[in-house]
mmCIF file of C-alpha atoms and ligand atoms in Angstrom:
data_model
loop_
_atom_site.group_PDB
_atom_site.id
_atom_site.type_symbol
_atom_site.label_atom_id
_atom_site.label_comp_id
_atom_site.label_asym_id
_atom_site.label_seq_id
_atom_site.Cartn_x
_atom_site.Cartn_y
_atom_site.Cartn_z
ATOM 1 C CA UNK A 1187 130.129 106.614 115.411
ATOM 2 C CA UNK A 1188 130.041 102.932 114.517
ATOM 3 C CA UNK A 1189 128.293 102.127 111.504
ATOM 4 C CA UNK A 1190 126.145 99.433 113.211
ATOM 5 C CA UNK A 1191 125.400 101.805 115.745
ATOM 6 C CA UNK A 1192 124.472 104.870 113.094
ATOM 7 C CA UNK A 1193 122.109 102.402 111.163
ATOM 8 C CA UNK A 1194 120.181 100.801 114.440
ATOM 9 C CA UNK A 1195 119.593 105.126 114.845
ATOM 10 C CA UNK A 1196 118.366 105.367 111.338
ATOM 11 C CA UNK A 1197 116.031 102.093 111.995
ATOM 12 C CA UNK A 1198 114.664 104.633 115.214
ATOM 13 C CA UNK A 1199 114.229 107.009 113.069
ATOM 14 C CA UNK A 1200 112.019 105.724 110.353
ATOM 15 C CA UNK A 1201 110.197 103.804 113.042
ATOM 16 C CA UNK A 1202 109.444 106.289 115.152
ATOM 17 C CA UNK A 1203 108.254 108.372 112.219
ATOM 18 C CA UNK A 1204 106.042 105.572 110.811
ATOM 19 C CA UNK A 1205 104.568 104.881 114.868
ATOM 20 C CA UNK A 1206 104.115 108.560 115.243
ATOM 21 C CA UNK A 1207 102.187 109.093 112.128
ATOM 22 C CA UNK A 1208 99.494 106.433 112.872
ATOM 23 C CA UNK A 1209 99.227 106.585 116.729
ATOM 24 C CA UNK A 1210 95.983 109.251 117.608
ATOM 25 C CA UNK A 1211 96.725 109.526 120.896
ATOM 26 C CA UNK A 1212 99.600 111.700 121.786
ATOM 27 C CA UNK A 1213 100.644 109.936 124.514
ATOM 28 C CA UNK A 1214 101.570 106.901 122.683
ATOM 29 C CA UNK A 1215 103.574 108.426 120.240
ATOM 30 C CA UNK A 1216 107.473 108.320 120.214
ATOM 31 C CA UNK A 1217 108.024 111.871 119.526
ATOM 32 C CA UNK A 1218 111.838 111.397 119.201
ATOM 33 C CA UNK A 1219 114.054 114.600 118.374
ATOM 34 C CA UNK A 1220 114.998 115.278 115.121
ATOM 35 C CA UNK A 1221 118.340 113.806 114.049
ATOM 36 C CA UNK A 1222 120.509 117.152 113.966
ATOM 37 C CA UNK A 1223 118.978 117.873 116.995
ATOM 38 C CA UNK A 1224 120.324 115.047 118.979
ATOM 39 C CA UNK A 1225 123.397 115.315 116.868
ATOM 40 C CA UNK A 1226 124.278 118.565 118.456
ATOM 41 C CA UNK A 1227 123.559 117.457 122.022
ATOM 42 C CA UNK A 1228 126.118 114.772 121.135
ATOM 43 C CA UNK A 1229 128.756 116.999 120.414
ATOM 44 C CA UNK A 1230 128.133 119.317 122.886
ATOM 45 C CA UNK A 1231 128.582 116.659 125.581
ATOM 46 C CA UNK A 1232 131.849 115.396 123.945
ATOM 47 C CA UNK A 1233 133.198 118.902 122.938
ATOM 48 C CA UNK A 1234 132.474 120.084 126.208
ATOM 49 C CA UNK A 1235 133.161 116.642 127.795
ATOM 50 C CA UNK A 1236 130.181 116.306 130.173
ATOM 51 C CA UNK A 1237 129.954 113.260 132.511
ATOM 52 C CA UNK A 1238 127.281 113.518 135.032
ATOM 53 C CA UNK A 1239 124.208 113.814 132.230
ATOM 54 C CA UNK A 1240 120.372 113.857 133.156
ATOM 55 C CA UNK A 1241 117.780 113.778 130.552
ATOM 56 C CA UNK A 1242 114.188 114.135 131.596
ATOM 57 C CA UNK A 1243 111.825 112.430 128.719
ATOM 58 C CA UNK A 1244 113.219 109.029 127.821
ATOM 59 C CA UNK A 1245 110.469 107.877 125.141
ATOM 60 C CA UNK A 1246 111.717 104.895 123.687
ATOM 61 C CA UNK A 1247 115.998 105.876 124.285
ATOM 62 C CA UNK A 1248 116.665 107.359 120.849
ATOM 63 C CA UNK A 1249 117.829 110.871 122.382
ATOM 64 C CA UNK A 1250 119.573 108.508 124.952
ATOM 65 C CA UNK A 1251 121.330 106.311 122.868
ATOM 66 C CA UNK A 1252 122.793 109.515 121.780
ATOM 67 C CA UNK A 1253 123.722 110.836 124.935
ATOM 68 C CA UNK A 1254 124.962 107.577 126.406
ATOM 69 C CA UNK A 1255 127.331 106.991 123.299
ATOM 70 C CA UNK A 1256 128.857 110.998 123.849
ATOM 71 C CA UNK A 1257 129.210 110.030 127.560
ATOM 72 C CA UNK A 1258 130.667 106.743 127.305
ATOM 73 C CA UNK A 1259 133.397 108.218 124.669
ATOM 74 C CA UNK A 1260 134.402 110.004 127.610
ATOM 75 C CA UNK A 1261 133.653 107.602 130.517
ATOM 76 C CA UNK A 1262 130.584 109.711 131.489
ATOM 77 C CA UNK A 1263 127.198 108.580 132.813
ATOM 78 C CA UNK A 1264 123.510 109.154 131.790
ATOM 79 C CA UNK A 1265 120.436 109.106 134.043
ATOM 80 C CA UNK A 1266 117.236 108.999 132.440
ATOM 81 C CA UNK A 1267 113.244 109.729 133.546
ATOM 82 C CA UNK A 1268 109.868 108.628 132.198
ATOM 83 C CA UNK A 1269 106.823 108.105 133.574
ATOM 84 C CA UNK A 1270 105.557 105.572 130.624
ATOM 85 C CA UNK A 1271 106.768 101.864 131.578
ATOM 86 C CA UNK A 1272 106.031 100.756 128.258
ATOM 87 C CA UNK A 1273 108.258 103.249 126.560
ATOM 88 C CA UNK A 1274 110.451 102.843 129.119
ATOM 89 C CA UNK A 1275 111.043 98.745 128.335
ATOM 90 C CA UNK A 1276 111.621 100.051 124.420
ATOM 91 C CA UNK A 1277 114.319 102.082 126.051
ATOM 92 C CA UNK A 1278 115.967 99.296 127.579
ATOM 93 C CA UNK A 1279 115.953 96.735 124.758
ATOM 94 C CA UNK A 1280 116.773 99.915 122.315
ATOM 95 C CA UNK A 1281 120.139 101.063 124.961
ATOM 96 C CA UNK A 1282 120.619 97.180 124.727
ATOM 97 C CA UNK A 1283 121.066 96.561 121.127
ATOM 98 C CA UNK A 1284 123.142 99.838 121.066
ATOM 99 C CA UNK A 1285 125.516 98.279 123.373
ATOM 100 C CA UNK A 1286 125.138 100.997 125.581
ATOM 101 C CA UNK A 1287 122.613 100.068 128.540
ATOM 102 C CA UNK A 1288 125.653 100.068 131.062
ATOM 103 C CA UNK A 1289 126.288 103.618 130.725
ATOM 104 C CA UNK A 1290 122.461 104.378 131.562
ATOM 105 C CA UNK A 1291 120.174 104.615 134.363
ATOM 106 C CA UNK A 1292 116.392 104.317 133.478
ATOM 107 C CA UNK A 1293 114.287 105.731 136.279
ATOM 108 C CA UNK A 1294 110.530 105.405 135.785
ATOM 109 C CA UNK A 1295 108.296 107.739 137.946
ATOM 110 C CA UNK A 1296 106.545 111.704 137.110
ATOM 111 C CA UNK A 1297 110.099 113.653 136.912
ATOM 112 C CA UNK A 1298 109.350 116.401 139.132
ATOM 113 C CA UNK A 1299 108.801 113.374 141.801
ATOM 114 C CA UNK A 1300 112.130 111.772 140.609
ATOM 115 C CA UNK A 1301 114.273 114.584 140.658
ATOM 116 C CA UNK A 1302 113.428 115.801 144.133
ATOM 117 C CA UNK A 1303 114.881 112.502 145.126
ATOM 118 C CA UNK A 1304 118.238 112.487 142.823
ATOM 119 C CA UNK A 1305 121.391 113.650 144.120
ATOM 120 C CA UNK A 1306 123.665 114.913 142.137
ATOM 121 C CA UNK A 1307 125.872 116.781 140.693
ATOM 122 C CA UNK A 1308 124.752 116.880 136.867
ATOM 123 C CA UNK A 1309 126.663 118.692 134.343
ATOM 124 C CA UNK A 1310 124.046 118.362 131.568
ATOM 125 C CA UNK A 1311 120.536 118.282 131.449
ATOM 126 C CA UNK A 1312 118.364 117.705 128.771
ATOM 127 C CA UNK A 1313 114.420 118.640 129.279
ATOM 128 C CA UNK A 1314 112.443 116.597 127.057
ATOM 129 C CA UNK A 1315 109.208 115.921 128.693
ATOM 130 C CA UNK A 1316 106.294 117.878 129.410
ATOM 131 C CA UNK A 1317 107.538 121.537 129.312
ATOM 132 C CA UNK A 1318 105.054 122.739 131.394
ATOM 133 C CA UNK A 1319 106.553 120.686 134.547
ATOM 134 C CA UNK A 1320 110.146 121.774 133.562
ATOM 135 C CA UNK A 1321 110.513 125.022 135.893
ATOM 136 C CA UNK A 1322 109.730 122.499 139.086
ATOM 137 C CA UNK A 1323 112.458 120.435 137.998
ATOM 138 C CA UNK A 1324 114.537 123.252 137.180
ATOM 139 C CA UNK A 1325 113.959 124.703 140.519
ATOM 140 C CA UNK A 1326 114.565 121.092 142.463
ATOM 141 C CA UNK A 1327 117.851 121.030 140.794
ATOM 142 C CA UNK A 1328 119.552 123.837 141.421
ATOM 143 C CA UNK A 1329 121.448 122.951 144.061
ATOM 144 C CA UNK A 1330 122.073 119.642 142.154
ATOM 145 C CA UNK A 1331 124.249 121.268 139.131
ATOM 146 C CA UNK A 1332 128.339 122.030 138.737
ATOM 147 C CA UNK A 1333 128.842 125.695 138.069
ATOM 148 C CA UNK A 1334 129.554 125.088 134.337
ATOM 149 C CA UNK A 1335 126.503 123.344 133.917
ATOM 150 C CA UNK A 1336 124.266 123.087 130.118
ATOM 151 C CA UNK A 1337 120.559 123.535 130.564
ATOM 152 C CA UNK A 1338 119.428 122.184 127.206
ATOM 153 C CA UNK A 1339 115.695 122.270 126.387
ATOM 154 C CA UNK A 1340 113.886 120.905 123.031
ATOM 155 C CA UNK A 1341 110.975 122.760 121.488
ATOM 156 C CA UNK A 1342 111.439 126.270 122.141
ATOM 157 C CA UNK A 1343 110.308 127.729 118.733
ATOM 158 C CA UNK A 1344 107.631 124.474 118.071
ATOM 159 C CA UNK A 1345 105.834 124.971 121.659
ATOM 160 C CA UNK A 1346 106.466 128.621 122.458
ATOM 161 C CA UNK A 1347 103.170 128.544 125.029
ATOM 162 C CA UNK A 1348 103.980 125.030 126.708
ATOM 163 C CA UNK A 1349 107.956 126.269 126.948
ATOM 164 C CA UNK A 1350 107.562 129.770 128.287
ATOM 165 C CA UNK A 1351 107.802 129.043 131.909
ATOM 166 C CA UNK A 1352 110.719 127.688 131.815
ATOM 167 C CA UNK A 1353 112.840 130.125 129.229
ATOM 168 C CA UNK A 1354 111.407 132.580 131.621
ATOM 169 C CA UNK A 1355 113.037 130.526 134.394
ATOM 170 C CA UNK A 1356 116.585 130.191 132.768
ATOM 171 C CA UNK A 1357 116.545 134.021 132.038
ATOM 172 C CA UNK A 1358 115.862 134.535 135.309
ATOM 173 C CA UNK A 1359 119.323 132.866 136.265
ATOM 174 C CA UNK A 1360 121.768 135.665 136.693
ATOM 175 C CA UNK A 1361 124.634 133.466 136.388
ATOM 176 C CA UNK A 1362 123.238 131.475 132.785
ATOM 177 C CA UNK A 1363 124.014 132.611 129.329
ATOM 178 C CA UNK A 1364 120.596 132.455 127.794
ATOM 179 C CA UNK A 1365 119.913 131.285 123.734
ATOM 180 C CA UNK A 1366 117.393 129.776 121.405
ATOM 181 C CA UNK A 1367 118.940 127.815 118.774
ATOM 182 C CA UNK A 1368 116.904 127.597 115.094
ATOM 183 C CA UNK A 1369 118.230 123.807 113.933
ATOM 184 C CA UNK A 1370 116.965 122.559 110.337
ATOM 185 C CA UNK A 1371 117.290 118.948 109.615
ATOM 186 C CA UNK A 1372 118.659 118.692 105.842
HETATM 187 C C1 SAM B 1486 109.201 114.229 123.631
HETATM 188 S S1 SAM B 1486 109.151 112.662 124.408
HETATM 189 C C2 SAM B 1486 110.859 112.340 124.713
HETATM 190 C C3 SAM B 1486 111.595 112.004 123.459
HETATM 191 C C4 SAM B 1486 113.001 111.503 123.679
HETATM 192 N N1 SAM B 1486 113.813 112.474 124.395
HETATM 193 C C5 SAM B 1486 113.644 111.186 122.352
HETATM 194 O O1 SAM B 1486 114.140 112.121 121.686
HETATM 195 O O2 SAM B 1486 113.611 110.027 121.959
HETATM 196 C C6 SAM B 1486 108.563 113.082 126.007
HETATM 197 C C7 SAM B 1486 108.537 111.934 126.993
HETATM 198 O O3 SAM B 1486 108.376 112.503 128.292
HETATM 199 C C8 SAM B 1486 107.528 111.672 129.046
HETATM 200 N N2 SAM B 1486 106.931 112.565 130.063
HETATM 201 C C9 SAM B 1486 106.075 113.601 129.848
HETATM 202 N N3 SAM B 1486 105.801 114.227 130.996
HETATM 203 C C10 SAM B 1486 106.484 113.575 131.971
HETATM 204 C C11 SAM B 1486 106.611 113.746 133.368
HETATM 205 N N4 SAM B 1486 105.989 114.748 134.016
HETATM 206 N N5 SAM B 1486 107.412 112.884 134.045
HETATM 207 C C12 SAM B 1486 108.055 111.881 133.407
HETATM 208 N N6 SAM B 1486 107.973 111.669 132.075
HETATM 209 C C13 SAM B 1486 107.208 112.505 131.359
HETATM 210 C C14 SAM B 1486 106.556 111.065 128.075
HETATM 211 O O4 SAM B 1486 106.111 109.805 128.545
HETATM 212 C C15 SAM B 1486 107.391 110.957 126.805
HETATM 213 O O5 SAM B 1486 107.913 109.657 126.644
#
């Protein structure tokens, strides 16, 4: 990754941090993944060379910059859903100052609403939203994914409660390979 790039993700980082800490309502707060977290997504997509990505929880684009700059390595496409306008705008001047707002598509709108709509087919998708909504999406976009798709999730071990649905719903999939992942970021 391009230095300029890697340090505009730092400034996200730190920013994000310092927002989150002071912002009481939950809402309002960036609640970005940690760095090796999105760090693996990015490799996955590029490893596994994923084109047709959908992430579902934009905040302010820092998991998206990451994404977009995997898929654009290998001329692949991001869509991605909020339902906050604000943090939606922060996306787009963030994707903008990556260099990277042509390889995304910012959808505002409650994702469950925006997904019954999209068409298709993803490759990759990332739920980062709500968790409790995530089995409706899942379950709208099943007919929506290749064969090979990755079902990617954050907060498995932070929000065990709020996630359980939809583990429950991936396990259910006879045809999924099913893990939790443990990352640490050093
Ligand atoms: C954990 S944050 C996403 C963080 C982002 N992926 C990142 O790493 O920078 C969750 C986001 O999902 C959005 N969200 C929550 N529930 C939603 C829903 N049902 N539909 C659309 N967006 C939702 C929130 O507005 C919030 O910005």
């Amino acid at each position: 990754m391009e230095t300029r790039l890697r340090q505009l993700l730092t400034e996200l980082e730190k920013a994000g941090r310092r927002h989150d800490a002071q912002e009481p309502d939950h809402a309002r707060k960036m609640l970005n993944l940690e760095q090796a977290t999105a760090h693996l997504l990015s490799i996955m997509v590029r490893s596994s060379r994923r084109t047709r990505l959908l992430e579902i929880g934009t905040s302010n684009g820092y998991s998206t910059i990451w994404l977009a700059w995997a898929a654009r390595s290998i001329g692949g496409q991001v869509i991605s859903i909020d339902r906050d306008e604000h943090k939606l705008a922060l996306a787009d001047a963030n994707l903008r100052q990556a260099g990277l707002r042509d390889v995304v598509e910012l959808i505002c709108g409650d994702a469950t609403q925006v997904v019954a709509d999209l068409t298709g087919p993803f490759d990759f998708v990332f739920f980062d939203a709500d968790r409790l909504s995530a089995p409706s999406q899942l379950a709208l976009l099943l007919a929506k994914l290749t064969a090979d798709v990755l079902l990617l999730a954050d907060n498995a071990l932070s929000h065990p409660q709020e996630i359980a649905a939809y583990l429950s719903a991936v396990q259910a999939l006879p045809q999924f390979d099913y893990l939790v992942i443990p990352i640490v970021d050093v």
